[in-house]
CSV table of C-alpha atoms in Angstrom, one decimal:
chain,number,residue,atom,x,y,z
D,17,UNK,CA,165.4,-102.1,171.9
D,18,UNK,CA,164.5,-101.2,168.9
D,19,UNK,CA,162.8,-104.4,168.0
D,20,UNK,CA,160.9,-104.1,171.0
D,21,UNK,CA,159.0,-101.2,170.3
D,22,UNK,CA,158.2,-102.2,166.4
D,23,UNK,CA,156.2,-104.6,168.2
D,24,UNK,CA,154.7,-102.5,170.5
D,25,UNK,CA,153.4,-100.7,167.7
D,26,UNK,CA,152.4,-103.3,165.8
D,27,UNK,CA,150.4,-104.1,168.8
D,28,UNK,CA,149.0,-101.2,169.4
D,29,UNK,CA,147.7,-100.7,165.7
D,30,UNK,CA,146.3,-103.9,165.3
D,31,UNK,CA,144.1,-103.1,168.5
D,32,UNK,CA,142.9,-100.2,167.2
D,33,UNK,CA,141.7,-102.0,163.6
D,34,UNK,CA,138.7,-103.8,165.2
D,35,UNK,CA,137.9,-100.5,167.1
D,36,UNK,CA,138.3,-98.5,163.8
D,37,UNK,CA,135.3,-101.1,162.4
D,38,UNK,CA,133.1,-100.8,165.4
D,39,UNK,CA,133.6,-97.0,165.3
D,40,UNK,CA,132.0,-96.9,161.7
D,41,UNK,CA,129.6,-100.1,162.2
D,42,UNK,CA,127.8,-97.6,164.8
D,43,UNK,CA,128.0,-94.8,162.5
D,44,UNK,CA,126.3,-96.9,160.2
D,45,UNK,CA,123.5,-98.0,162.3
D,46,UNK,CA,122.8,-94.5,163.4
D,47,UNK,CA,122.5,-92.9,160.0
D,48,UNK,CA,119.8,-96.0,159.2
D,49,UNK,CA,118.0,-95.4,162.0
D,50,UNK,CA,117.4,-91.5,161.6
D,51,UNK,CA,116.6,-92.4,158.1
D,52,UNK,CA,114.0,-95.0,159.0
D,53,UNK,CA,112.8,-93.0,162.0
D,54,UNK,CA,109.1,-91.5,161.7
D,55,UNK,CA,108.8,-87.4,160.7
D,56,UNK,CA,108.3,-84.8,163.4
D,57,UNK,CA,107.2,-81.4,163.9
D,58,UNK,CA,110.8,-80.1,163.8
D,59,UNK,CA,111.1,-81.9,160.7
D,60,UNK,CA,108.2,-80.6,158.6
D,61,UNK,CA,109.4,-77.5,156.5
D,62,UNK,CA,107.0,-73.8,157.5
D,63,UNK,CA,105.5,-72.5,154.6
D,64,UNK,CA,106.4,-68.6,154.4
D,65,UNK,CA,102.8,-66.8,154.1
D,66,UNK,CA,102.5,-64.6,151.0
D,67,UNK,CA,99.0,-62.7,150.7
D,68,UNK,CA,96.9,-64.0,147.8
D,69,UNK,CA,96.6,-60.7,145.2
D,70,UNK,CA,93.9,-58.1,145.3
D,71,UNK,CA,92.0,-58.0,142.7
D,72,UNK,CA,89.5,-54.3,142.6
D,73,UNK,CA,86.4,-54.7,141.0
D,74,UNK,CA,84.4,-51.8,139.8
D,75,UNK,CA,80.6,-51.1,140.8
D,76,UNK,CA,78.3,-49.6,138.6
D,77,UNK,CA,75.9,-49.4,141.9
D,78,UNK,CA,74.6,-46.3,143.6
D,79,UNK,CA,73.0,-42.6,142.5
D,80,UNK,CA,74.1,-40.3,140.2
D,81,UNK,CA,73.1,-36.8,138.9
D,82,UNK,CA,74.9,-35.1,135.9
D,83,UNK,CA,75.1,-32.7,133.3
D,84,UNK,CA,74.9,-32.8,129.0
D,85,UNK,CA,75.2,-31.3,126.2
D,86,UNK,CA,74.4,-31.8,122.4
D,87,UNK,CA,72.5,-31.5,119.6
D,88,UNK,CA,69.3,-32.6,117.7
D,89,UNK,CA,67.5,-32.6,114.8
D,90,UNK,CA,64.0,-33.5,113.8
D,91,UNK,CA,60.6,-33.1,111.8
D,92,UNK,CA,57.4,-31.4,112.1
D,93,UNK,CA,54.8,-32.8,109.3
D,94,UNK,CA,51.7,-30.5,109.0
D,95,UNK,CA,48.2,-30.8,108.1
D,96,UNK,CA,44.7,-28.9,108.6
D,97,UNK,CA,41.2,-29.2,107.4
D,98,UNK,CA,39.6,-26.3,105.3
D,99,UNK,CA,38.5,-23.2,107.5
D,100,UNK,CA,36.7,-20.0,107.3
D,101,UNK,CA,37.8,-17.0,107.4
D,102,UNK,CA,36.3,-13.4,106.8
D,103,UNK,CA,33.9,-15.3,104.4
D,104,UNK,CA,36.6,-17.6,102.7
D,105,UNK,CA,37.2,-20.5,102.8
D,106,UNK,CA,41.2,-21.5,103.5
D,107,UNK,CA,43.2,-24.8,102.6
D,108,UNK,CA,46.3,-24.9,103.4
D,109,UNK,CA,48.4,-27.6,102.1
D,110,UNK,CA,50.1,-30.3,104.0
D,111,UNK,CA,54.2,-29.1,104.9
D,112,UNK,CA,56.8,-30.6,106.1
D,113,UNK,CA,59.1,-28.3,108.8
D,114,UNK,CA,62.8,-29.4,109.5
D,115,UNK,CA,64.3,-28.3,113.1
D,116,UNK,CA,67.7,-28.6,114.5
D,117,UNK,CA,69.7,-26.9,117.3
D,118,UNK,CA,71.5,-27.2,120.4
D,119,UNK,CA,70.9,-28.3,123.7
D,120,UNK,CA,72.1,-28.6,127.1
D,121,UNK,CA,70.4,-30.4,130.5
D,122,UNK,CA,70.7,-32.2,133.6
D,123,UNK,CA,70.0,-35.9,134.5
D,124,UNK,CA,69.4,-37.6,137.8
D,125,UNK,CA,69.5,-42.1,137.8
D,126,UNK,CA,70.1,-44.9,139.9
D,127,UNK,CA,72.2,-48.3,139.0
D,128,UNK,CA,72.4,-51.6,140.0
D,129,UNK,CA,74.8,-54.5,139.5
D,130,UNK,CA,74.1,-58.3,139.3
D,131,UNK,CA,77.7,-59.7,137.7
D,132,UNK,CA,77.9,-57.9,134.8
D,133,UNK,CA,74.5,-56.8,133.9
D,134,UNK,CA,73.3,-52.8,135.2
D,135,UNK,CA,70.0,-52.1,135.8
D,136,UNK,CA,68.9,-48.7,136.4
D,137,UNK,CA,66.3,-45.9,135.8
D,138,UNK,CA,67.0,-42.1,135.1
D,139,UNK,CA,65.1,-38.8,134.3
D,140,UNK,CA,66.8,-36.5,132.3
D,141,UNK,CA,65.3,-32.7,131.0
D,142,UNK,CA,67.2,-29.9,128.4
D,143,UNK,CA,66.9,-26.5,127.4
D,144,UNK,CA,67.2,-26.5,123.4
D,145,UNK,CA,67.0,-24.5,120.3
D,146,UNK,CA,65.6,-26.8,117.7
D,147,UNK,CA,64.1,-24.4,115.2
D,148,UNK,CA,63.0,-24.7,111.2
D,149,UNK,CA,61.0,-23.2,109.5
D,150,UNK,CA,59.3,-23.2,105.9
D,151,UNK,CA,56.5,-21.3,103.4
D,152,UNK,CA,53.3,-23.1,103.8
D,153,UNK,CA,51.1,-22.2,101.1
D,154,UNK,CA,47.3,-22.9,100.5
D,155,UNK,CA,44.1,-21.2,98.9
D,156,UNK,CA,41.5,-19.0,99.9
D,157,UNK,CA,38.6,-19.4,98.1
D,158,UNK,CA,36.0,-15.9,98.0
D,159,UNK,CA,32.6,-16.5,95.7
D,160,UNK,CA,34.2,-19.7,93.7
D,161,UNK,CA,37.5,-17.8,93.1
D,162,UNK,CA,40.6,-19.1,94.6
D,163,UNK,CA,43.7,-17.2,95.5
D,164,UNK,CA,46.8,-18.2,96.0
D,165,UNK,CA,47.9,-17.9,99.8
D,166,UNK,CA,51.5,-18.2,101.7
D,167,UNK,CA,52.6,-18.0,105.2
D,168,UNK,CA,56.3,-18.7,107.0
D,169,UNK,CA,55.7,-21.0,109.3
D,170,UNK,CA,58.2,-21.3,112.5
D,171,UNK,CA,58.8,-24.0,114.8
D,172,UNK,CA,60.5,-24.5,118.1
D,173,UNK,CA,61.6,-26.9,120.5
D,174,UNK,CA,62.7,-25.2,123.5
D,175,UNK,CA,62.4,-28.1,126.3
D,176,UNK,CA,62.5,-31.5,126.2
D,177,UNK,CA,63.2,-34.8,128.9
D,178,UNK,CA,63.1,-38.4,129.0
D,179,UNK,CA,61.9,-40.8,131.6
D,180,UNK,CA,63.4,-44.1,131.3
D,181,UNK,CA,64.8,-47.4,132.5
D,182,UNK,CA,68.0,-48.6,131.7
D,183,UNK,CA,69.4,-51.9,131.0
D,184,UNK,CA,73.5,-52.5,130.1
D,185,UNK,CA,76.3,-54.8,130.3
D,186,UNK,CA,79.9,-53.3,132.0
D,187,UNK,CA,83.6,-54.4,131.4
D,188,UNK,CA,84.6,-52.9,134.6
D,189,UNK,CA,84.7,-49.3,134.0
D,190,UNK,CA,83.3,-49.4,130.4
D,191,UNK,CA,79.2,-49.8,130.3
D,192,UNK,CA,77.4,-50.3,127.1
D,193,UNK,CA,73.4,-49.7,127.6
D,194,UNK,CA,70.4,-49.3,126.6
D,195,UNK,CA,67.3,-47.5,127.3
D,196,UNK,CA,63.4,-47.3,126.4
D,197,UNK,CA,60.8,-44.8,128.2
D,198,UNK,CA,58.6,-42.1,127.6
D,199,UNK,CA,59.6,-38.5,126.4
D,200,UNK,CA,58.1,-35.0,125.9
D,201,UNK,CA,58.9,-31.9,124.1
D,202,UNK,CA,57.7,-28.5,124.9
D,203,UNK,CA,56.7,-26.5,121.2
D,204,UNK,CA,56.1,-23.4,120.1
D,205,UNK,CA,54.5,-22.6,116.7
D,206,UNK,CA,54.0,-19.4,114.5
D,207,UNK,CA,52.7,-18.9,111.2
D,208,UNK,CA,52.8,-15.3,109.9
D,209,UNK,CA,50.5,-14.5,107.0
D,210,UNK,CA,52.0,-13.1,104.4
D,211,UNK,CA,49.3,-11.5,103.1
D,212,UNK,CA,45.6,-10.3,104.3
D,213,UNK,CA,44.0,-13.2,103.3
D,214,UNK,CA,44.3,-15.6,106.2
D,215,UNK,CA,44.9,-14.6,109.4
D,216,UNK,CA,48.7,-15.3,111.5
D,217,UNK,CA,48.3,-17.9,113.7
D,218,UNK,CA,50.3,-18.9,117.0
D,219,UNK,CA,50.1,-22.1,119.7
D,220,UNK,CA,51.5,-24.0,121.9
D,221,UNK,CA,52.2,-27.0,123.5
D,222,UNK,CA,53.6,-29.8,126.0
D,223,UNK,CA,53.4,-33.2,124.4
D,224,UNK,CA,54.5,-37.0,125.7
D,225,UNK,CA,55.5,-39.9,123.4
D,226,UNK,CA,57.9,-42.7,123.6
D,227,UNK,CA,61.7,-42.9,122.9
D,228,UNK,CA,64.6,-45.2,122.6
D,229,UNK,CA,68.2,-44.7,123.3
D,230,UNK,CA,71.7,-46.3,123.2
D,231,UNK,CA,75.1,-44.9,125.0
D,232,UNK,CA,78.4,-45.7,126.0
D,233,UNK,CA,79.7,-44.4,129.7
D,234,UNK,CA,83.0,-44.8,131.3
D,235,UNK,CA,84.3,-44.4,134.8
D,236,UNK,CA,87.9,-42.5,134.2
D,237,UNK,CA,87.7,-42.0,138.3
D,238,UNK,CA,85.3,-43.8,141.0
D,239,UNK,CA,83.5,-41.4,141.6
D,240,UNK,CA,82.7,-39.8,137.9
D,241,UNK,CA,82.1,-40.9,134.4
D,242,UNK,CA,81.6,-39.6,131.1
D,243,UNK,CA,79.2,-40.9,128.5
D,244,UNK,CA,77.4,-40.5,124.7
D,245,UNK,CA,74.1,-41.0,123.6
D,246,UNK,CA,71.4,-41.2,121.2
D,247,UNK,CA,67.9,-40.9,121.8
D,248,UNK,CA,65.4,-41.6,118.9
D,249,UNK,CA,61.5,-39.5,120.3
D,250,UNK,CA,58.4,-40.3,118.5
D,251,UNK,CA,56.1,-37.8,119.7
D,252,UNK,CA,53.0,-38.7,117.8
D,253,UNK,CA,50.4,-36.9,116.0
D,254,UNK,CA,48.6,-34.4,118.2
D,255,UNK,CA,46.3,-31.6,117.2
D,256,UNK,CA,47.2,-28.4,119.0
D,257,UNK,CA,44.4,-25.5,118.3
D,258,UNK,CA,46.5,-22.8,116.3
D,259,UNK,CA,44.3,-19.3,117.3
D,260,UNK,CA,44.9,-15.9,115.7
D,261,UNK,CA,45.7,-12.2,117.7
D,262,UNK,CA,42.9,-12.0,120.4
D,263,UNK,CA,41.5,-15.4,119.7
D,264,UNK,CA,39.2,-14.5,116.9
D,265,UNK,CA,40.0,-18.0,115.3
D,266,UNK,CA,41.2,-21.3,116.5
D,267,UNK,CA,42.0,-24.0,113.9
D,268,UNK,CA,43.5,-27.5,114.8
D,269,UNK,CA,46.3,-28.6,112.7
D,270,UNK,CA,47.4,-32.4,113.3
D,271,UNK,CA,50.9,-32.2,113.9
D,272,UNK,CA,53.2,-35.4,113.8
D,273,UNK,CA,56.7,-34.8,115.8
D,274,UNK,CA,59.9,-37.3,115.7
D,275,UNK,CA,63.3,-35.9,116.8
D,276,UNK,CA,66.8,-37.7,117.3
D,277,UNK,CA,69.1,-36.4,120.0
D,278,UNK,CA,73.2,-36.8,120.6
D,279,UNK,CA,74.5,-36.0,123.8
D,280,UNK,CA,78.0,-35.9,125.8
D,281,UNK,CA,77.4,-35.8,129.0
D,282,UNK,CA,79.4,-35.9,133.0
D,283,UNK,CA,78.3,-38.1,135.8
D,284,UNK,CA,79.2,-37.6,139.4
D,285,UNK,CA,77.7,-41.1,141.4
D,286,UNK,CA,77.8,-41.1,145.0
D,287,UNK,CA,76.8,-44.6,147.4
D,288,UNK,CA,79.3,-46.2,145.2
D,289,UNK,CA,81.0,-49.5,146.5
D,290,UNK,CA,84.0,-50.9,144.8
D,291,UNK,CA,84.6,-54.8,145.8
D,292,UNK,CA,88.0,-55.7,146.4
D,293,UNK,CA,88.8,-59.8,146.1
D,294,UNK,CA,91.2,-61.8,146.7
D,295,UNK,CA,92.2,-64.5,144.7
């Protein structure tokens, strides 16, 4: 009995070794075929969206209106032909005043970006204290004898603006610029005789020249921005009538005017636009 059913399983097993190999033939042949099948939808891996980074660009564009303040200094150079008075004749010599002084203003200005450059205009006017003064001395001539003649001679700037355009080149917040237009000064002028001689004269006057300028100005917040700036003002030679107490006498000195100006000054700028971009 026992013999019989060794061979039972010996017949049993080797039935199941050709089914073993057809079992992993077909395994086989499957795996090939899903390798060499084509690609579906199902099979294709989904990206996982990630927004591309914002990048904030600054604008110089828009209006702005601010304040300054600051100081100047300057010269005055002096000079008048002979002129009579109560019979003599006076010549005063040529002199040279120095003026310097405080000063503090307001500014209004436009901007516009292309890429880096700003382009702009901007009118800007100050109160100041630019004073000097100096002893102008001369002659006065009676009969063929000349006397020796002295005055103190006062000058004062107590106004002055600019009207210019504007041209600069920005790293975002930071602008370096330049600037060219015409300026004007507002002057007052008083020389007190010393002595009976010549008479005290006074005038005044509004005059325009030209001016250059160069600054630095940075946005520490979108809407405001501080800067400094230096102006160079070439006001000419004019030739303002200097007259005397009740107009007796009215003599025109030529007058030649240049003044250099440092301010600090604030910014607010509204109809800004920052650009945001992404990359």
């Amino acid at each position: 009995m026992a013999a019989g059913v060794m061979g039972a399983a010996r017949s049993v097993a080797f039935g199941m070794y050709p089914m073993k190999k057809l079992i992993l033939a077909g395994a086989a042949v499957l795996t090939l075929a899903s390798a060499l099948r084509p690609a579906t939808a199902a099979d294709i891996p989904v990206p996982v969206y990630r927004p591309a980074p914002t990048v904030v660009i600054f604008s110089w564009t828009g209006f702005y209106i601010g304040a300054h303040g600051g100081g100047g200094w300057g010269r005055k150079e002096t000079s008048t032909a002979p002129y009579t008075f109560a019979g003599a004749l006076i010549a005063p010599a040529p002199a040279t005043i120095n003026v310097s002084g405080g000063l503090v203003g307001g500014q209004i200005g436009a901007n516009y970006q292309v890429n880096s450059w700003v382009f702009g205009a901007e009118a800007q006017a100050s109160w100041s204290n630019l004073k000097g003064s100096t002893t102008c001395i001369g002659t006065s001539t009676t009969a063929g004898v000349a006397t020796p003649v002295s005055a103190t001679c006062n000058v004062k700037v107590d106004a002055l603006g600019t009207i210019t355009g504007r041209v600069g080149w920005a790293l975002d917040r930071l602008l370096f610029y330049g600037k060219g237009g015409v300026a004007w000064t507002n002057d007052h002028y008083n020389w007190n005789s010393a002595t009976v001689l010549q008479p005290t004269l006074a005038a005044n006057e509004t005059r325009w020249g030209w001016m250059l300028g160069a600054g630095i100005e940075y946005a520490f917040l979108d809407s405001w921005s501080g800067k400094i700036e230096y102006n160079y003002m070439d006001l000419g030679t004019r030739s303002p009538n200097f007259t005397s107490a009740g107009g007796l006498n009215s003599v025109p000195f030529n007058v030649r005017e240049r003044i250099s100006i440092v301010k600090l000054g604030i910014n607010y700028r509204f109809g800004y636009t920052t650009v945001a971009v992404r990359y």
